[in-house]
């Protein structure tokens, strides 16, 4: 059975104190709830990763980074390397987020390099892919998804520890969620690509998350789709009530 993942991507939000308070409340909540097959991940700003992994230690919470450098070490002011993340016990890392692609000019080739570095450091990548509104309206969503997959996974062996997040860019932070059917169609397409390019067992075991305005009101109908294995949640992960509610709904699903 595939793992179900609820991951919060906080982006550039929250102070040190707010982070600490949220994570303490969240770990208290996770102690009380029957999680079944679910993994809960928080990706806070990098500055708080050490505090976050300390709080998550011995708790039912996993911590992820929002980014990693394409370089392994050296004179790259402001960058954070894979070995730095590993040395703070970070277990997951988001790569290929559309905001990194758009505002920081990240390419599929760079995301491919980041994926390799994460695998070398034994950190589980959460690989984001997704089309723009214009691409959807032009009817080329599957073509875009295929080229993202081909370039990001070039020369990559999947050893079981990879997560993919389908995030239609037009749904991120816009309040416009893809319908469960729209999301399912692309999730199924991604799984088929994995079957064709890797193997049926890799495709069957790899969690594919949906991201883009997921919230307590729509998470259930998304999770009911056979190929949607959880969510990568931005806005709604910043509020402890909303995020806990989404975990509760997922655990009951
Ligand atoms: P959102 O963000 O839930 O606020 O739309 C999702 C994401 O960017 O991962």
mmCIF file of C-alpha atoms and ligand atoms in Angstrom:
data_model
loop_
_atom_site.group_PDB
_atom_site.id
_atom_site.type_symbol
_atom_site.label_atom_id
_atom_site.label_comp_id
_atom_site.label_asym_id
_atom_site.label_seq_id
_atom_site.Cartn_x
_atom_site.Cartn_y
_atom_site.Cartn_z
ATOM 1 C CA UNK A 1 0.000 0.000 0.000
ATOM 2 C CA UNK A 2 1.285 3.466 -0.916
ATOM 3 C CA UNK A 3 2.089 5.978 1.773
ATOM 4 C CA UNK A 4 -0.257 8.935 2.095
ATOM 5 C CA UNK A 5 1.536 12.233 2.701
ATOM 6 C CA UNK A 6 0.287 15.572 3.982
ATOM 7 C CA UNK A 7 3.086 18.097 3.539
ATOM 8 C CA UNK A 8 3.028 21.772 4.485
ATOM 9 C CA UNK A 9 5.081 24.184 2.399
ATOM 10 C CA UNK A 10 5.333 27.345 4.466
ATOM 11 C CA UNK A 11 7.267 29.338 1.861
ATOM 12 C CA UNK A 12 8.616 32.619 3.316
ATOM 13 C CA UNK A 13 6.277 32.843 6.300
ATOM 14 C CA UNK A 14 6.435 32.771 10.112
ATOM 15 C CA UNK A 15 8.956 33.972 12.671
ATOM 16 C CA UNK A 16 11.090 31.730 14.871
ATOM 17 C CA UNK A 17 8.594 31.924 17.776
ATOM 18 C CA UNK A 18 5.571 31.337 15.553
ATOM 19 C CA UNK A 19 7.286 28.299 14.079
ATOM 20 C CA UNK A 20 8.125 26.867 17.484
ATOM 21 C CA UNK A 21 4.592 27.397 18.761
ATOM 22 C CA UNK A 22 3.016 25.838 15.661
ATOM 23 C CA UNK A 23 5.281 22.789 15.730
ATOM 24 C CA UNK A 24 4.692 22.179 19.436
ATOM 25 C CA UNK A 25 0.920 22.383 18.875
ATOM 26 C CA UNK A 26 1.201 20.124 15.844
ATOM 27 C CA UNK A 27 3.237 17.442 17.616
ATOM 28 C CA UNK A 28 0.724 17.503 20.513
ATOM 29 C CA UNK A 29 -2.058 17.023 17.987
ATOM 30 C CA UNK A 30 -0.204 14.197 16.204
ATOM 31 C CA UNK A 31 0.232 12.388 19.522
ATOM 32 C CA UNK A 32 -3.547 12.247 19.888
ATOM 33 C CA UNK A 33 -4.597 11.286 16.392
ATOM 34 C CA UNK A 34 -4.557 7.819 14.802
ATOM 35 C CA UNK A 35 -2.406 8.445 11.729
ATOM 36 C CA UNK A 36 -2.695 5.010 10.104
ATOM 37 C CA UNK A 37 -0.695 5.144 6.889
ATOM 38 C CA UNK A 38 -0.073 8.901 6.819
ATOM 39 C CA UNK A 39 3.179 10.813 6.990
ATOM 40 C CA UNK A 40 2.979 14.473 8.011
ATOM 41 C CA UNK A 41 5.750 16.783 6.838
ATOM 42 C CA UNK A 42 6.415 20.464 7.499
ATOM 43 C CA UNK A 43 8.803 22.424 5.292
ATOM 44 C CA UNK A 44 9.595 25.587 7.274
ATOM 45 C CA UNK A 45 12.002 28.327 6.205
ATOM 46 C CA UNK A 46 15.573 27.000 6.216
ATOM 47 C CA UNK A 47 16.581 29.123 9.206
ATOM 48 C CA UNK A 48 14.313 27.088 11.465
ATOM 49 C CA UNK A 49 15.213 23.614 10.223
ATOM 50 C CA UNK A 50 17.403 22.779 13.187
ATOM 51 C CA UNK A 51 14.778 23.817 15.715
ATOM 52 C CA UNK A 52 12.131 21.974 13.690
ATOM 53 C CA UNK A 53 14.073 18.712 13.493
ATOM 54 C CA UNK A 54 14.707 18.956 17.256
ATOM 55 C CA UNK A 55 10.972 19.242 17.919
ATOM 56 C CA UNK A 56 10.142 16.511 15.399
ATOM 57 C CA UNK A 57 12.736 14.142 16.871
ATOM 58 C CA UNK A 58 10.893 11.206 18.488
ATOM 59 C CA UNK A 59 7.605 12.682 17.309
ATOM 60 C CA UNK A 60 5.348 11.615 14.452
ATOM 61 C CA UNK A 61 6.429 14.528 12.315
ATOM 62 C CA UNK A 62 8.903 14.780 9.442
ATOM 63 C CA UNK A 63 10.770 17.918 8.449
ATOM 64 C CA UNK A 64 11.607 18.996 4.927
ATOM 65 C CA UNK A 65 13.563 21.802 3.339
ATOM 66 C CA UNK A 66 11.975 24.081 0.723
ATOM 67 C CA UNK A 67 15.105 24.170 -1.383
ATOM 68 C CA UNK A 68 18.685 22.935 -1.856
ATOM 69 C CA UNK A 69 21.620 24.330 -3.790
ATOM 70 C CA UNK A 70 22.710 22.844 -7.132
ATOM 71 C CA UNK A 71 26.258 23.025 -5.778
ATOM 72 C CA UNK A 72 27.740 20.613 -3.271
ATOM 73 C CA UNK A 73 29.911 23.149 -1.373
ATOM 74 C CA UNK A 74 32.104 26.190 -1.874
ATOM 75 C CA UNK A 75 31.875 29.865 -2.719
ATOM 76 C CA UNK A 76 28.126 30.225 -3.276
ATOM 77 C CA UNK A 77 27.062 32.942 -0.848
ATOM 78 C CA UNK A 78 23.689 32.342 0.750
ATOM 79 C CA UNK A 79 23.239 28.802 -0.555
ATOM 80 C CA UNK A 80 22.440 25.666 1.454
ATOM 81 C CA UNK A 81 23.981 22.350 0.467
ATOM 82 C CA UNK A 82 22.715 18.799 0.659
ATOM 83 C CA UNK A 83 25.270 17.818 3.276
ATOM 84 C CA UNK A 84 24.216 20.802 5.426
ATOM 85 C CA UNK A 85 20.601 19.644 5.280
ATOM 86 C CA UNK A 86 21.625 16.078 6.037
ATOM 87 C CA UNK A 87 23.660 17.215 9.038
ATOM 88 C CA UNK A 88 20.459 18.759 10.469
ATOM 89 C CA UNK A 89 18.514 15.492 10.021
ATOM 90 C CA UNK A 90 16.265 16.914 7.343
ATOM 91 C CA UNK A 91 14.397 14.021 5.740
ATOM 92 C CA UNK A 92 12.604 15.598 2.750
ATOM 93 C CA UNK A 93 13.272 18.452 0.334
ATOM 94 C CA UNK A 94 10.957 20.184 -2.123
ATOM 95 C CA UNK A 95 12.516 20.731 -5.551
ATOM 96 C CA UNK A 96 11.146 22.208 -8.742
ATOM 97 C CA UNK A 97 8.480 24.319 -7.072
ATOM 98 C CA UNK A 98 6.925 26.658 -9.630
ATOM 99 C CA UNK A 99 7.910 29.701 -7.531
ATOM 100 C CA UNK A 100 11.576 28.624 -7.727
ATOM 101 C CA UNK A 101 11.196 28.071 -11.464
ATOM 102 C CA UNK A 102 9.491 31.428 -12.005
ATOM 103 C CA UNK A 103 11.286 33.816 -9.627
ATOM 104 C CA UNK A 104 14.710 32.148 -9.460
ATOM 105 C CA UNK A 105 14.925 30.876 -13.028
ATOM 106 C CA UNK A 106 15.294 27.227 -12.101
ATOM 107 C CA UNK A 107 15.308 24.858 -15.047
ATOM 108 C CA UNK A 108 14.495 21.156 -15.309
ATOM 109 C CA UNK A 109 18.241 20.546 -15.695
ATOM 110 C CA UNK A 110 18.966 22.269 -12.373
ATOM 111 C CA UNK A 111 16.164 20.306 -10.715
ATOM 112 C CA UNK A 112 17.711 17.121 -12.128
ATOM 113 C CA UNK A 113 21.038 18.078 -10.491
ATOM 114 C CA UNK A 114 19.286 18.822 -7.192
ATOM 115 C CA UNK A 115 17.554 15.440 -7.379
ATOM 116 C CA UNK A 116 20.932 13.713 -7.794
ATOM 117 C CA UNK A 117 22.405 15.623 -4.835
ATOM 118 C CA UNK A 118 19.427 14.724 -2.651
ATOM 119 C CA UNK A 119 19.764 11.059 -3.539
ATOM 120 C CA UNK A 120 23.470 11.153 -2.703
ATOM 121 C CA UNK A 121 22.587 12.649 0.685
ATOM 122 C CA UNK A 122 19.703 10.242 1.286
ATOM 123 C CA UNK A 123 17.114 13.004 1.569
ATOM 124 C CA UNK A 124 13.753 12.249 -0.021
ATOM 125 C CA UNK A 125 12.932 14.640 -2.863
ATOM 126 C CA UNK A 126 9.420 16.022 -3.343
ATOM 127 C CA UNK A 127 9.605 16.806 -7.043
ATOM 128 C CA UNK A 128 7.096 19.439 -8.200
ATOM 129 C CA UNK A 129 5.778 19.547 -11.742
ATOM 130 C CA UNK A 130 2.820 21.321 -13.308
ATOM 131 C CA UNK A 131 1.538 23.388 -16.190
ATOM 132 C CA UNK A 132 0.630 27.076 -16.482
ATOM 133 C CA UNK A 133 -2.899 28.232 -17.277
ATOM 134 C CA UNK A 134 -1.792 29.148 -20.772
ATOM 135 C CA UNK A 135 -0.385 25.656 -21.354
ATOM 136 C CA UNK A 136 -3.613 24.074 -20.059
ATOM 137 C CA UNK A 137 -5.723 26.271 -22.312
ATOM 138 C CA UNK A 138 -3.509 25.381 -25.279
ATOM 139 C CA UNK A 139 -4.205 21.693 -24.546
ATOM 140 C CA UNK A 140 -0.524 20.844 -23.987
ATOM 141 C CA UNK A 141 -0.638 19.903 -20.272
ATOM 142 C CA UNK A 142 0.445 16.283 -20.848
ATOM 143 C CA UNK A 143 3.209 17.362 -23.204
ATOM 144 C CA UNK A 144 4.565 19.767 -20.566
ATOM 145 C CA UNK A 145 4.299 17.161 -17.799
ATOM 146 C CA UNK A 146 6.117 14.622 -19.987
ATOM 147 C CA UNK A 147 8.986 16.972 -20.773
ATOM 148 C CA UNK A 148 9.315 17.961 -17.104
ATOM 149 C CA UNK A 149 9.429 14.289 -16.104
ATOM 150 C CA UNK A 150 11.889 13.354 -18.854
ATOM 151 C CA UNK A 151 14.302 16.173 -18.022
ATOM 152 C CA UNK A 152 14.042 16.062 -14.224
ATOM 153 C CA UNK A 153 14.401 12.263 -14.070
ATOM 154 C CA UNK A 154 17.142 12.031 -16.722
ATOM 155 C CA UNK A 155 19.690 9.394 -15.577
ATOM 156 C CA UNK A 156 17.931 9.066 -12.216
ATOM 157 C CA UNK A 157 17.463 5.659 -10.651
ATOM 158 C CA UNK A 158 14.401 5.537 -8.431
ATOM 159 C CA UNK A 159 15.208 3.583 -5.308
ATOM 160 C CA UNK A 160 11.745 3.873 -3.801
ATOM 161 C CA UNK A 161 12.404 7.118 -1.988
ATOM 162 C CA UNK A 162 10.974 9.745 -4.282
ATOM 163 C CA UNK A 163 7.733 11.728 -4.036
ATOM 164 C CA UNK A 164 6.165 13.645 -6.925
ATOM 165 C CA UNK A 165 3.808 16.598 -6.450
ATOM 166 C CA UNK A 166 1.522 17.621 -9.292
ATOM 167 C CA UNK A 167 0.894 21.316 -8.852
ATOM 168 C CA UNK A 168 -1.007 23.053 -11.648
ATOM 169 C CA UNK A 169 0.521 26.537 -11.497
ATOM 170 C CA UNK A 170 -2.842 28.218 -12.069
ATOM 171 C CA UNK A 171 -4.105 26.614 -8.834
ATOM 172 C CA UNK A 172 -1.241 27.677 -6.556
ATOM 173 C CA UNK A 173 -2.229 30.380 -4.095
ATOM 174 C CA UNK A 174 -5.123 31.412 -6.320
ATOM 175 C CA UNK A 175 -8.002 29.749 -4.482
ATOM 176 C CA UNK A 176 -8.731 27.882 -7.748
ATOM 177 C CA UNK A 177 -8.313 24.162 -7.116
ATOM 178 C CA UNK A 178 -8.127 21.670 -9.943
ATOM 179 C CA UNK A 179 -11.251 19.531 -9.873
ATOM 180 C CA UNK A 180 -10.630 16.045 -8.472
ATOM 181 C CA UNK A 181 -11.171 14.709 -12.013
ATOM 182 C CA UNK A 182 -8.673 17.143 -13.572
ATOM 183 C CA UNK A 183 -6.081 16.232 -10.946
ATOM 184 C CA UNK A 184 -6.765 12.489 -11.201
ATOM 185 C CA UNK A 185 -6.301 12.570 -14.977
ATOM 186 C CA UNK A 186 -2.793 13.985 -14.620
ATOM 187 C CA UNK A 187 -1.862 11.818 -11.620
ATOM 188 C CA UNK A 188 -2.843 8.732 -13.605
ATOM 189 C CA UNK A 189 -0.820 10.017 -16.543
ATOM 190 C CA UNK A 190 2.256 10.508 -14.296
ATOM 191 C CA UNK A 191 1.875 6.984 -12.908
ATOM 192 C CA UNK A 192 1.662 5.588 -16.421
ATOM 193 C CA UNK A 193 4.845 7.486 -17.336
ATOM 194 C CA UNK A 194 6.555 5.914 -14.312
ATOM 195 C CA UNK A 195 5.359 2.447 -15.357
ATOM 196 C CA UNK A 196 6.630 2.953 -18.914
ATOM 197 C CA UNK A 197 9.960 4.497 -17.911
ATOM 198 C CA UNK A 198 10.722 2.619 -14.694
ATOM 199 C CA UNK A 199 8.514 -0.285 -13.659
ATOM 200 C CA UNK A 200 5.035 -1.143 -12.530
ATOM 201 C CA UNK A 201 6.177 -1.671 -8.957
ATOM 202 C CA UNK A 202 7.961 1.713 -8.804
ATOM 203 C CA UNK A 203 4.872 3.396 -10.264
ATOM 204 C CA UNK A 204 2.569 1.621 -7.821
ATOM 205 C CA UNK A 205 4.636 2.547 -4.776
ATOM 206 C CA UNK A 206 5.563 6.153 -5.506
ATOM 207 C CA UNK A 207 3.328 8.729 -3.752
ATOM 208 C CA UNK A 208 1.966 11.429 -6.066
ATOM 209 C CA UNK A 209 0.686 14.459 -4.141
ATOM 210 C CA UNK A 210 -1.662 17.154 -5.359
ATOM 211 C CA UNK A 211 -0.838 20.810 -4.679
ATOM 212 C CA UNK A 212 -2.707 24.011 -5.450
ATOM 213 C CA UNK A 213 -5.260 25.615 -3.110
ATOM 214 C CA UNK A 214 -5.854 22.350 -1.238
ATOM 215 C CA UNK A 215 -7.842 23.046 1.931
ATOM 216 C CA UNK A 216 -10.089 21.268 4.454
ATOM 217 C CA UNK A 217 -13.092 21.797 2.155
ATOM 218 C CA UNK A 218 -11.651 19.983 -0.848
ATOM 219 C CA UNK A 219 -9.029 17.541 0.465
ATOM 220 C CA UNK A 220 -11.489 14.669 0.875
ATOM 221 C CA UNK A 221 -12.719 14.706 -2.715
ATOM 222 C CA UNK A 222 -9.130 14.912 -3.958
ATOM 223 C CA UNK A 223 -8.009 11.990 -1.787
ATOM 224 C CA UNK A 224 -10.888 9.864 -3.015
ATOM 225 C CA UNK A 225 -9.215 9.728 -6.411
ATOM 226 C CA UNK A 226 -7.269 6.479 -6.879
ATOM 227 C CA UNK A 227 -3.995 8.135 -7.923
ATOM 228 C CA UNK A 228 -3.915 11.049 -5.456
ATOM 229 C CA UNK A 229 -1.800 10.088 -2.450
ATOM 230 C CA UNK A 230 -1.929 13.255 -0.380
ATOM 231 C CA UNK A 231 -1.280 16.950 -0.653
ATOM 232 C CA UNK A 232 1.439 19.575 -0.777
ATOM 233 C CA UNK A 233 -0.253 22.412 1.025
ATOM 234 C CA UNK A 234 0.777 26.062 1.024
ATOM 235 C CA UNK A 235 -1.656 28.612 2.451
ATOM 236 C CA UNK A 236 -3.743 26.174 4.504
ATOM 237 C CA UNK A 237 -0.620 24.724 6.170
ATOM 238 C CA UNK A 238 0.087 28.040 7.916
ATOM 239 C CA UNK A 239 -2.948 27.748 10.140
ATOM 240 C CA UNK A 240 -2.778 25.046 12.802
ATOM 241 C CA UNK A 241 -6.567 24.556 12.845
ATOM 242 C CA UNK A 242 -6.858 24.148 9.088
ATOM 243 C CA UNK A 243 -3.775 21.962 8.798
ATOM 244 C CA UNK A 244 -4.833 19.659 11.664
ATOM 245 C CA UNK A 245 -8.289 19.391 10.169
ATOM 246 C CA UNK A 246 -6.766 18.283 6.870
ATOM 247 C CA UNK A 247 -4.705 15.640 8.655
ATOM 248 C CA UNK A 248 -7.809 14.411 10.489
ATOM 249 C CA UNK A 249 -9.829 14.202 7.265
ATOM 250 C CA UNK A 250 -6.981 12.336 5.573
ATOM 251 C CA UNK A 251 -6.593 9.877 8.442
ATOM 252 C CA UNK A 252 -10.298 9.043 8.267
ATOM 253 C CA UNK A 253 -10.327 8.698 4.484
HETATM 254 P P1 LIG B 1 -1.231 26.735 -2.009
HETATM 255 O O1 LIG B 1 0.296 26.384 -2.364
HETATM 256 O O2 LIG B 1 -1.782 25.570 -1.229
HETATM 257 O O3 LIG B 1 -1.179 27.996 -1.202
HETATM 258 O O4 LIG B 1 -1.946 26.904 -3.309
HETATM 259 C C1 LIG B 1 0.685 25.095 -2.733
HETATM 260 C C2 LIG B 1 2.169 25.068 -3.014
HETATM 261 O O5 LIG B 1 2.703 26.075 -3.486
HETATM 262 O O6 LIG B 1 2.842 24.045 -2.782
#
